[in-house]
């Protein structure tokens, strides 16, 4: 096992050494230089204290303390929670949609989106917006929870390569 | 280029990669491999049809039996009984029969073919993170720790969330792992062999509509076949009536035996819906008052009407497993080191690729997207994850 990564470490040095020569390995190293290296990932788990509705814990993870403002982060998560609550809300509108769908034998969803899907698109736009404005400048990336089956909010922490070797 | 050294280095690199699944690293340029859809590498024991649009359980024999029974009985009814009834009584009878039949078939197919609410399995990073948290909490290392549970208070009731060893997640409340389909399903009701699928959050309303409309259809056919026989026997006598329309006998037999079970099942599920329970919870007696004086169902909305509306007309959540999405395999993949050191991909797309390929690999491996001079950098947070136990499904 130990032998494996040592081989790879040597390969890595080889790649760096052969930087000036146009090889396939070099193409990769060029690409790699442009990509920030991922340092770690933080996962914000679901909060089930209100039942089965989609809600994420607003507790501020300690790994992000040096990166982003606590208030800002909690506001992001709270907005996400509110959006998911809107998607799953039981009310006149959702009942109407459900009854209409039942009467048309659910064929109506071939032409129109469900309310939930509309809100999911809204959430995707919000996350993109937050990433662009707040998190990307701080070297963080929020992953849309729908890509993780609504289990977690995954926050990728990119190491700041300008500082030097990673932590 | 130092030929001698780098050649042997390249050999090391190639020999490392060749032990893995085929990746086009040997070629000087990227070969365009055909894009696979995510359903093709789905880890559960499900069958997919129509390029991922239809999803069913592995055993579908009983489903075909259900379909045959319904089609044959209705077919016989429309062919042999309806002409007589339309002439003698009213043509509205076959029309109503037809509408009921279409509704039954529609809801059956919808129940059988849709995703019941399968929870996708945890990505390797998530699983590693959870394992680390549990190790920290337990203080234990090495061999497989005892079953893990988390307690959460919902509406004043303490609910235990269990850790699923196959899916590597803490199951949400009301979710359960179906051993037949090998998936965790949200709001798991039961696995129904008659519809050839699990019944869960996303298809429970279709299942209920199916059994309800089938009850009406069964009673409808039973009643009108009896009426047909009676009317005919007024004209030609009982035995002759039976001889003239032998199909009716078969229909009566089928309907008679089905009506008890189907009507009974409809009644049972009506009770479950009105009290907002799942079959799973009812069988286990999770919210039964026999367990304790303070035991009540925390998910119930308090009144029957709201419970029914919520179950049948509430918002339909989308499928979490994205069956028809493409697996992103356009970024170069390196065989990750096998001693449990995790390398991270910089993009989410690599993550989804690793999810599909990592079924049999160690929990801590992800796609390696290496940067020069920094290939091996042990992230301090993950040094303990190398001791994570390998998955056992």
Coordinates of C-alpha atoms in Angstrom, one line a residue:
Chain A
X1 CA 0.0 0.0 0.0
X2 CA 2.7 2.4 1.0
X3 CA 4.7 1.5 -2.1
X4 CA 1.8 2.6 -4.3
X5 CA 1.7 6.2 -3.2
X6 CA 5.4 6.5 -3.2
X7 CA 5.4 5.4 -6.9
X8 CA 2.8 8.0 -7.6
X9 CA 4.8 10.7 -5.7
X10 CA 7.8 9.9 -8.0
X11 CA 5.5 10.2 -11.0
X12 CA 4.4 13.5 -9.8
X13 CA 8.0 14.7 -9.6
X14 CA 8.6 13.3 -13.0
X15 CA 5.7 15.3 -14.4
X16 CA 7.0 18.5 -12.8
X17 CA 10.5 17.8 -14.2
X18 CA 9.3 17.2 -17.7
X19 CA 7.3 20.4 -17.6
X20 CA 9.3 21.9 -20.5
X21 CA 8.8 19.0 -22.8
X22 CA 5.5 18.7 -24.7
X23 CA 4.1 15.4 -23.3
X24 CA 0.7 14.2 -22.4
X25 CA 1.6 14.5 -18.8
X26 CA 2.4 18.1 -19.3
X27 CA -1.0 18.9 -20.6
X28 CA -2.4 17.7 -17.4
X29 CA 0.0 19.6 -15.3
X30 CA -0.9 22.8 -17.1
X31 CA -4.6 22.2 -16.5
X32 CA -3.8 21.4 -12.9
X33 CA -2.0 24.7 -12.4
X34 CA -5.2 26.5 -13.3
X35 CA -7.4 24.6 -11.0
X36 CA -7.3 25.3 -7.2
X37 CA -6.6 22.2 -5.2
X38 CA -9.3 21.1 -2.8
X39 CA -8.3 21.1 0.8
X40 CA -11.4 19.6 2.4
X41 CA -15.1 19.4 2.4
X42 CA -17.6 20.3 5.1
X43 CA -21.0 18.7 5.3
X44 CA -24.0 20.4 6.8
X45 CA -26.4 17.7 7.8
X46 CA -30.2 17.7 7.8
X47 CA -32.1 18.9 10.8
X48 CA -35.0 16.5 11.5
X49 CA -36.3 18.2 14.7
X50 CA -39.3 19.5 12.7
X51 CA -40.2 16.2 11.2
X52 CA -39.5 15.0 7.7
X53 CA -39.5 18.4 6.0
X54 CA -36.3 19.4 4.3
X55 CA -34.3 21.5 6.7
X56 CA -30.6 21.9 7.2
X57 CA -28.8 22.6 10.5
X58 CA -27.8 26.2 10.9
X59 CA -25.0 25.4 13.3
X60 CA -21.8 27.1 12.0
X61 CA -19.1 24.5 11.2
X62 CA -15.8 25.2 12.9
X63 CA -13.8 24.6 9.7
X64 CA -15.3 27.7 8.1
X65 CA -14.5 30.1 11.0
X66 CA -11.5 31.5 9.2
X67 CA -13.2 31.8 5.9
X68 CA -16.6 33.3 6.1
X69 CA -18.7 35.4 8.4
X70 CA -21.0 33.3 10.7
X71 CA -24.0 35.5 10.2
X72 CA -23.6 35.3 6.4
X73 CA -23.5 31.5 6.5
X74 CA -26.4 31.2 8.8
X75 CA -28.4 33.5 6.6
X76 CA -27.7 31.4 3.5
X77 CA -28.7 28.2 5.2
X78 CA -31.8 29.8 6.7
X79 CA -32.9 31.1 3.2
X80 CA -32.4 27.6 1.8
X81 CA -34.5 26.2 4.6
X82 CA -37.2 28.7 3.9
X83 CA -37.2 27.9 0.2
X84 CA -37.5 24.2 0.8
X85 CA -40.3 24.9 3.2
X86 CA -42.0 26.8 0.4
X87 CA -41.6 23.9 -1.9
X88 CA -43.2 21.4 0.5
X89 CA -45.8 23.7 1.9
X90 CA -49.3 22.3 2.2
X91 CA -51.9 24.9 1.2
X92 CA -54.6 25.8 -1.2
X93 CA -52.3 26.0 -4.1
X94 CA -50.6 22.7 -3.7
X95 CA -54.0 21.0 -3.1
X96 CA -55.3 22.5 -6.2
X97 CA -52.4 21.3 -8.2
X98 CA -52.7 17.8 -6.7
X99 CA -56.4 17.5 -7.5
X100 CA -56.0 18.9 -11.0
X101 CA -53.2 16.4 -11.6
X102 CA -55.3 13.5 -10.3
X103 CA -58.2 14.5 -12.5
X104 CA -56.0 14.7 -15.6
X105 CA -54.4 11.3 -14.6
X106 CA -51.1 13.1 -14.0
X107 CA -50.7 13.8 -17.7
X108 CA -50.7 17.5 -16.9
X109 CA -47.1 17.1 -15.7
X110 CA -46.0 16.4 -19.2
X111 CA -46.6 20.0 -20.1
X112 CA -46.1 21.8 -16.9
X113 CA -43.6 21.7 -14.0
X114 CA -44.7 20.8 -10.5
X115 CA -44.5 23.5 -7.8
X116 CA -41.6 21.7 -6.2
X117 CA -39.6 21.6 -9.4
X118 CA -40.2 25.4 -9.8
X119 CA -38.8 26.1 -6.3
X120 CA -35.9 23.7 -6.9
X121 CA -34.9 25.9 -9.9
X122 CA -35.2 28.9 -7.7
X123 CA -32.9 27.3 -5.2
X124 CA -30.4 26.5 -7.8
X125 CA -30.3 30.1 -8.9
X126 CA -29.9 31.3 -5.4
X127 CA -27.0 29.0 -4.7
X128 CA -25.3 30.0 -7.9
X129 CA -25.8 33.6 -6.9
X130 CA -24.4 33.1 -3.4
X131 CA -21.4 31.2 -4.8
X132 CA -20.6 34.0 -7.2
X133 CA -21.1 36.8 -4.7
X134 CA -20.0 35.5 -1.4
X135 CA -18.4 32.1 -1.4
X136 CA -16.2 31.9 -4.4
X137 CA -14.2 35.0 -3.5
X138 CA -13.4 33.3 -0.2
X139 CA -12.4 30.1 -1.8
X140 CA -15.5 28.1 -1.0
X141 CA -18.1 26.4 -3.1
X142 CA -21.6 25.4 -2.1
X143 CA -23.0 22.3 -3.8
X144 CA -26.7 22.3 -4.5
X145 CA -28.2 19.7 -2.0
X146 CA -30.3 18.2 -4.7
X147 CA -27.1 16.8 -6.2
X148 CA -26.5 15.0 -2.9
X149 CA -30.1 13.6 -2.6
X150 CA -31.1 16.5 -0.2
X151 CA -29.0 14.8 2.5
X152 CA -26.3 17.4 3.0
X153 CA -25.1 20.9 2.0
X154 CA -21.6 20.2 0.8
X155 CA -19.2 23.0 1.1
X156 CA -15.9 22.5 -0.7
X157 CA -12.9 24.4 0.8
X158 CA -10.3 25.3 -1.8
X159 CA -6.8 25.9 -0.5
X160 CA -5.4 29.3 -1.2
X161 CA -2.6 28.3 -3.6
X162 CA -1.0 31.8 -3.5
X163 CA -0.1 31.2 0.1
X164 CA 1.9 28.1 -0.7
X165 CA 1.6 24.5 0.4
X166 CA -1.7 23.4 1.8
X167 CA -2.6 23.1 5.4
Chain B
X1 CA 13.8 14.4 -21.2
X2 CA 15.7 11.9 -19.1
X3 CA 14.6 8.9 -21.0
X4 CA 15.8 6.2 -18.8
X5 CA 14.3 7.5 -15.6
X6 CA 11.0 8.9 -16.9
X7 CA 10.4 5.8 -19.0
X8 CA 10.5 3.6 -15.9
X9 CA 8.5 6.2 -14.0
X10 CA 5.9 6.1 -16.8
X11 CA 5.9 2.4 -16.5
X12 CA 5.1 2.7 -12.8
X13 CA 2.3 5.1 -13.7
X14 CA 0.9 2.8 -16.3
X15 CA 1.2 -0.3 -14.3
X16 CA -0.7 1.4 -11.5
X17 CA -3.5 2.5 -13.8
X18 CA -3.8 -0.8 -15.7
X19 CA -5.0 -2.6 -12.6
X20 CA -8.0 -0.3 -12.5
X21 CA -11.0 -0.1 -14.9
X22 CA -10.2 1.1 -18.3
X23 CA -9.4 4.8 -18.5
X24 CA -7.9 6.3 -21.7
X25 CA -4.6 7.4 -20.1
X26 CA -2.4 5.5 -22.4
X27 CA -3.5 7.3 -25.5
X28 CA -1.9 10.6 -26.3
X29 CA -5.3 12.3 -26.7
X30 CA -8.6 11.8 -25.0
X31 CA -10.8 9.2 -26.8
X32 CA -14.5 10.0 -26.8
X33 CA -16.1 7.2 -24.8
X34 CA -19.9 6.9 -25.2
X35 CA -21.6 8.7 -22.3
X36 CA -23.4 6.5 -19.9
X37 CA -26.5 7.4 -18.0
X38 CA -26.6 7.2 -14.3
X39 CA -29.2 4.4 -14.2
X40 CA -26.7 2.1 -15.9
X41 CA -24.5 2.1 -12.8
X42 CA -27.2 2.4 -10.2
X43 CA -26.1 0.5 -7.1
X44 CA -29.5 -0.9 -6.1
X45 CA -31.2 -4.1 -7.3
X46 CA -33.6 -2.4 -9.6
X47 CA -34.5 -2.9 -13.2
X48 CA -34.6 0.0 -15.6
X49 CA -36.5 0.2 -18.9
X50 CA -36.9 2.8 -21.7
X51 CA -33.4 4.3 -21.1
X52 CA -34.0 4.9 -17.4
X53 CA -37.6 6.3 -17.6
X54 CA -39.1 3.2 -16.0
X55 CA -37.9 1.8 -12.7
X56 CA -39.1 -1.5 -11.2
X57 CA -38.0 -4.0 -8.6
X58 CA -36.0 -7.1 -9.7
X59 CA -38.8 -9.6 -9.3
X60 CA -41.6 -8.6 -11.6
X61 CA -43.4 -12.0 -12.1
X62 CA -46.3 -11.2 -9.8
X63 CA -46.8 -7.8 -11.5
X64 CA -47.4 -9.5 -14.8
X65 CA -49.9 -11.7 -13.1
X66 CA -51.7 -8.7 -11.7
X67 CA -51.7 -7.1 -15.2
X68 CA -53.0 -10.3 -16.8
X69 CA -55.8 -10.8 -14.2
X70 CA -57.0 -7.3 -14.7
X71 CA -56.8 -7.3 -18.5
X72 CA -58.4 -10.7 -18.9
X73 CA -61.2 -10.1 -16.5
X74 CA -62.0 -6.6 -18.0
X75 CA -61.6 -7.9 -21.5
X76 CA -64.1 -10.7 -20.8
X77 CA -66.5 -8.2 -19.2
X78 CA -66.4 -5.8 -22.1
X79 CA -66.7 -8.6 -24.7
X80 CA -69.4 -10.8 -23.2
X81 CA -71.3 -8.9 -20.6
X82 CA -71.4 -5.3 -21.8
X83 CA -73.3 -5.8 -25.1
X84 CA -76.2 -7.4 -23.2
X85 CA -76.1 -4.9 -20.4
X86 CA -75.9 -1.9 -22.8
X87 CA -78.9 -3.2 -24.8
X88 CA -81.0 -4.3 -21.8
X89 CA -80.2 -1.6 -19.3
X90 CA -78.2 1.4 -20.4
X91 CA -75.0 2.1 -22.4
X92 CA -73.7 4.1 -19.5
X93 CA -72.5 0.9 -17.9
X94 CA -69.7 0.0 -20.3
X95 CA -68.7 3.7 -20.3
X96 CA -68.3 3.8 -16.5
X97 CA -66.6 0.4 -16.7
X98 CA -64.2 1.8 -19.3
X99 CA -63.3 4.9 -17.3
X100 CA -62.7 2.8 -14.2
X101 CA -60.6 0.3 -16.1
X102 CA -58.4 3.1 -17.6
X103 CA -58.0 4.7 -14.2
X104 CA -57.0 1.4 -12.7
X105 CA -54.5 0.7 -15.4
X106 CA -53.1 4.2 -15.3
X107 CA -52.5 4.2 -11.5
X108 CA -51.1 0.7 -11.6
X109 CA -48.5 1.6 -14.2
X110 CA -47.7 4.8 -12.5
X111 CA -47.1 3.0 -9.1
X112 CA -45.0 0.3 -10.7
X113 CA -42.9 2.4 -13.0
X114 CA -42.1 5.4 -10.8
X115 CA -39.3 6.0 -8.3
X116 CA -40.8 5.3 -4.9
X117 CA -38.5 7.9 -3.2
X118 CA -35.1 6.1 -3.3
X119 CA -32.4 7.9 -1.4
X120 CA -29.1 7.9 -3.3
X121 CA -26.2 6.4 -1.5
X122 CA -23.7 8.7 0.2
X123 CA -20.7 9.9 -1.8
X124 CA -17.3 8.6 -0.5
X125 CA -16.6 12.0 1.0
X126 CA -19.8 12.1 2.9
X127 CA -19.4 8.6 4.1
X128 CA -15.8 9.3 5.3
X129 CA -17.0 12.5 7.1
X130 CA -19.8 10.5 8.9
X131 CA -17.4 7.7 9.8
X132 CA -15.0 10.2 11.2
X133 CA -17.7 11.9 13.3
X134 CA -18.9 8.6 14.6
X135 CA -15.3 7.5 15.4
X136 CA -14.9 10.7 17.3
X137 CA -18.1 10.2 19.2
X138 CA -17.4 6.5 20.0
X139 CA -13.7 6.9 20.6
X140 CA -13.3 3.5 19.0
X141 CA -11.1 2.5 16.1
X142 CA -10.3 -0.7 14.2
X143 CA -13.0 -3.3 13.6
X144 CA -16.6 -2.6 12.8
X145 CA -18.3 -0.7 15.6
X146 CA -21.8 -1.6 16.9
X147 CA -24.9 -0.4 15.1
X148 CA -25.1 3.4 15.1
X149 CA -28.2 5.4 16.0
X150 CA -28.9 9.0 16.5
X151 CA -31.8 10.3 18.5
X152 CA -33.8 13.3 17.5
X153 CA -36.9 14.9 19.1
X154 CA -39.7 15.5 16.6
X155 CA -42.8 17.2 18.0
X156 CA -42.1 16.0 21.5
X157 CA -41.5 12.4 20.5
X158 CA -38.0 10.8 20.6
X159 CA -37.3 9.2 17.3
X160 CA -34.2 7.0 16.7
X161 CA -32.4 7.4 13.4
X162 CA -30.5 4.4 12.3
X163 CA -27.4 4.3 10.3
X164 CA -27.7 2.3 7.1
X165 CA -24.5 0.3 6.5
X166 CA -25.3 -0.3 2.8
X167 CA -26.1 3.3 1.9
X168 CA -23.8 4.8 4.4
X169 CA -26.3 7.4 5.6
X170 CA -28.3 8.1 8.7
X171 CA -31.8 7.2 7.5
X172 CA -34.2 10.1 7.7
X173 CA -37.2 9.5 9.9
X174 CA -39.8 7.2 8.3
X175 CA -37.3 5.9 5.8
X176 CA -36.4 2.3 5.7
X177 CA -34.1 0.1 3.7
X178 CA -35.8 -2.4 1.4
X179 CA -33.9 -5.6 1.4
X180 CA -35.4 -6.7 -1.9
X181 CA -34.5 -3.6 -3.8
X182 CA -31.4 -2.9 -1.7
X183 CA -32.3 0.8 -1.4
X184 CA -33.2 3.2 1.3
X185 CA -36.7 4.5 0.5
X186 CA -38.2 7.7 2.0
X187 CA -41.4 7.2 3.9
X188 CA -41.2 3.5 3.2
X189 CA -44.6 1.8 3.3
X190 CA -43.9 -1.7 2.1
X191 CA -42.6 -3.6 -0.9
X192 CA -45.5 -4.7 -3.0
X193 CA -44.9 -7.7 -5.2
X194 CA -48.3 -7.2 -6.9
X195 CA -47.1 -3.9 -8.4
X196 CA -43.5 -5.0 -8.7
X197 CA -42.0 -2.0 -6.8
X198 CA -41.6 -0.5 -3.4
X199 CA -44.4 1.8 -2.1
X200 CA -42.8 5.0 -0.7
X201 CA -43.2 8.7 -0.5
X202 CA -43.4 9.4 -4.2
X203 CA -45.8 6.7 -5.3
X204 CA -48.0 6.1 -2.3
X205 CA -50.8 8.2 -3.6
X206 CA -50.8 6.3 -6.9
X207 CA -50.8 3.0 -5.0
X208 CA -53.8 4.1 -2.9
X209 CA -55.7 5.3 -6.0
X210 CA -54.9 2.0 -7.6
X211 CA -56.3 -0.2 -4.8
X212 CA -59.3 2.2 -4.3
X213 CA -60.2 2.2 -8.0
X214 CA -59.6 -1.5 -8.3
X215 CA -62.0 -2.1 -5.4
X216 CA -64.6 -0.1 -7.2
X217 CA -63.9 -1.9 -10.5
X218 CA -64.0 -5.3 -8.8
X219 CA -67.3 -4.5 -7.1
X220 CA -68.7 -3.0 -10.3
X221 CA -67.8 -6.0 -12.5
X222 CA -69.1 -8.4 -9.8
X223 CA -72.4 -6.6 -9.5
X224 CA -73.0 -6.3 -13.2
X225 CA -72.0 -9.8 -14.1
X226 CA -74.5 -11.1 -11.5
X227 CA -77.1 -8.7 -12.9
X228 CA -76.3 -10.0 -16.4
X229 CA -76.8 -13.7 -15.3
X230 CA -80.0 -12.9 -13.4
X231 CA -81.5 -11.0 -16.4
X232 CA -80.5 -13.7 -18.8
X233 CA -81.9 -16.4 -16.6
X234 CA -85.3 -14.6 -16.5
X235 CA -85.3 -15.0 -20.3
X236 CA -83.8 -18.4 -20.8
X237 CA -83.4 -20.1 -17.4
X238 CA -80.4 -20.2 -15.1
X239 CA -78.5 -23.1 -16.6
X240 CA -78.9 -21.8 -20.1
X241 CA -77.8 -18.4 -19.1
X242 CA -74.6 -19.9 -17.7
X243 CA -74.1 -21.8 -20.9
X244 CA -74.7 -18.8 -23.1
X245 CA -72.1 -16.7 -21.3
X246 CA -69.4 -19.0 -19.7
X247 CA -67.0 -16.1 -19.3
X248 CA -69.2 -14.6 -16.7
X249 CA -68.6 -17.6 -14.4
X250 CA -64.8 -17.0 -14.6
X251 CA -65.3 -13.3 -13.9
X252 CA -67.5 -13.9 -10.9
X253 CA -65.0 -16.3 -9.4
X254 CA -62.0 -13.9 -9.9
X255 CA -64.0 -11.0 -8.6
X256 CA -65.3 -12.9 -5.6
X257 CA -61.9 -13.9 -4.4
X258 CA -60.3 -10.5 -5.1
X259 CA -62.9 -8.3 -3.6
X260 CA -62.3 -9.4 0.0
X261 CA -58.5 -8.8 -0.1
X262 CA -58.6 -5.6 -2.2
X263 CA -61.5 -4.0 -0.4
X264 CA -59.9 -5.0 2.9
X265 CA -56.6 -3.5 1.8
X266 CA -58.3 -0.2 0.7
X267 CA -59.9 0.0 4.1
X268 CA -56.6 -0.6 5.8
X269 CA -54.8 2.1 3.8
X270 CA -57.6 4.5 4.3
X271 CA -57.1 4.1 8.0
X272 CA -53.3 4.5 7.6
X273 CA -53.7 7.7 5.5
X274 CA -56.2 9.2 8.0
X275 CA -53.8 8.7 10.9
X276 CA -50.7 9.5 8.8
X277 CA -48.9 6.2 9.4
X278 CA -47.0 3.9 7.1
X279 CA -47.6 0.1 6.9
X280 CA -44.1 -0.3 8.4
X281 CA -44.9 1.8 11.4
X282 CA -48.3 0.2 11.9
X283 CA -46.9 -3.3 11.9
X284 CA -44.1 -2.4 14.3
X285 CA -46.6 -0.6 16.5
X286 CA -44.3 2.4 16.6
X287 CA -47.0 4.9 17.6
X288 CA -49.3 2.5 19.4
X289 CA -50.5 3.6 22.8
X290 CA -49.6 0.1 24.0
X291 CA -46.0 1.1 24.0
X292 CA -46.5 3.8 26.5
X293 CA -49.0 6.4 27.7
X294 CA -47.2 9.3 26.1
X295 CA -46.6 7.5 22.8
X296 CA -48.2 9.3 19.9
X297 CA -47.6 9.8 16.2
X298 CA -45.5 13.0 15.8
X299 CA -46.2 13.2 12.1
X300 CA -50.0 13.4 12.3
X301 CA -51.5 16.8 11.5
X302 CA -54.1 16.3 14.2
X303 CA -57.2 16.0 12.0
X304 CA -58.2 13.3 9.5
X305 CA -58.9 15.8 6.7
X306 CA -55.5 17.4 6.7
X307 CA -53.8 14.0 7.0
X308 CA -55.7 12.7 3.9
X309 CA -55.0 15.9 1.9
X310 CA -51.3 15.8 2.8
X311 CA -51.0 12.2 1.7
X312 CA -53.0 12.4 -1.5
X313 CA -52.9 16.0 -2.7
X314 CA -49.6 17.3 -1.2
X315 CA -46.7 18.4 -3.4
X316 CA -45.0 15.6 -5.2
X317 CA -41.3 15.6 -4.5
X318 CA -39.0 15.0 -7.4
X319 CA -36.8 11.9 -7.8
X320 CA -33.5 12.2 -6.0
X321 CA -31.6 9.7 -8.1
X322 CA -31.5 11.5 -11.5
X323 CA -31.7 8.3 -13.5
X324 CA -31.3 9.8 -16.9
X325 CA -28.5 12.2 -16.1
X326 CA -25.2 11.5 -17.7
X327 CA -22.2 10.3 -15.8
X328 CA -19.5 13.0 -16.2
X329 CA -16.4 11.1 -17.3
X330 CA -14.7 13.8 -19.4
X331 CA -12.0 14.7 -16.8
X332 CA -8.9 12.6 -16.6
X333 CA -9.1 10.0 -13.9
X334 CA -6.0 8.7 -12.1
X335 CA -6.2 5.5 -10.0
X336 CA -6.3 6.7 -6.5
X337 CA -3.8 5.3 -4.0
X338 CA -5.2 2.3 -2.2
X339 CA -4.0 3.0 1.3
X340 CA -7.0 5.1 2.2
X341 CA -5.6 8.6 1.5
X342 CA -8.2 10.7 -0.1
X343 CA -7.6 12.9 -3.1
X344 CA -10.3 15.3 -4.1
X345 CA -11.6 16.2 -7.5
X346 CA -12.1 19.9 -8.0
X347 CA -15.5 19.6 -9.7
X348 CA -18.8 18.1 -8.7
X349 CA -18.9 16.1 -11.9
X350 CA -16.1 14.0 -10.8
X351 CA -17.9 13.3 -7.7
X352 CA -20.8 11.8 -9.4
X353 CA -18.5 9.7 -11.5
X354 CA -16.9 8.3 -8.5
X355 CA -20.2 7.5 -6.9
X356 CA -21.0 5.2 -9.7
X357 CA -17.6 3.5 -9.8
X358 CA -16.9 3.3 -6.1
X359 CA -19.2 0.4 -5.2
X360 CA -16.5 -2.0 -4.4
X361 CA -13.7 0.4 -3.6
X362 CA -12.8 1.7 -0.2
X363 CA -14.9 4.4 1.3
X364 CA -12.2 7.0 1.3
X365 CA -11.2 6.9 -2.4
X366 CA -12.3 9.6 -4.7
X367 CA -11.1 10.7 -8.1
X368 CA -7.7 12.1 -8.1
X369 CA -7.1 15.4 -9.8
X370 CA -3.5 16.0 -9.2
X371 CA -1.6 19.1 -9.2
X372 CA 2.2 19.0 -9.7
X373 CA 4.4 19.2 -6.6
X374 CA 1.3 18.6 -4.5
X375 CA 0.2 15.2 -5.5
X376 CA 0.4 13.7 -2.1
X377 CA -0.7 16.1 0.5
X378 CA -2.3 14.4 3.5
X379 CA -5.2 16.6 4.6
X380 CA -4.9 16.7 8.3
X381 CA -8.7 16.2 8.8
X382 CA -8.7 12.9 7.0
X383 CA -5.7 11.0 8.5
X384 CA -8.0 9.0 10.6
X385 CA -10.3 8.0 7.7
X386 CA -7.7 5.6 6.4
X387 CA -8.9 3.3 9.2
X388 CA -12.5 3.4 8.0
X389 CA -13.9 -0.1 7.5
X390 CA -14.6 -1.2 4.0
X391 CA -18.2 -1.3 2.9
X392 CA -20.2 -4.4 3.5
X393 CA -23.5 -4.6 1.7

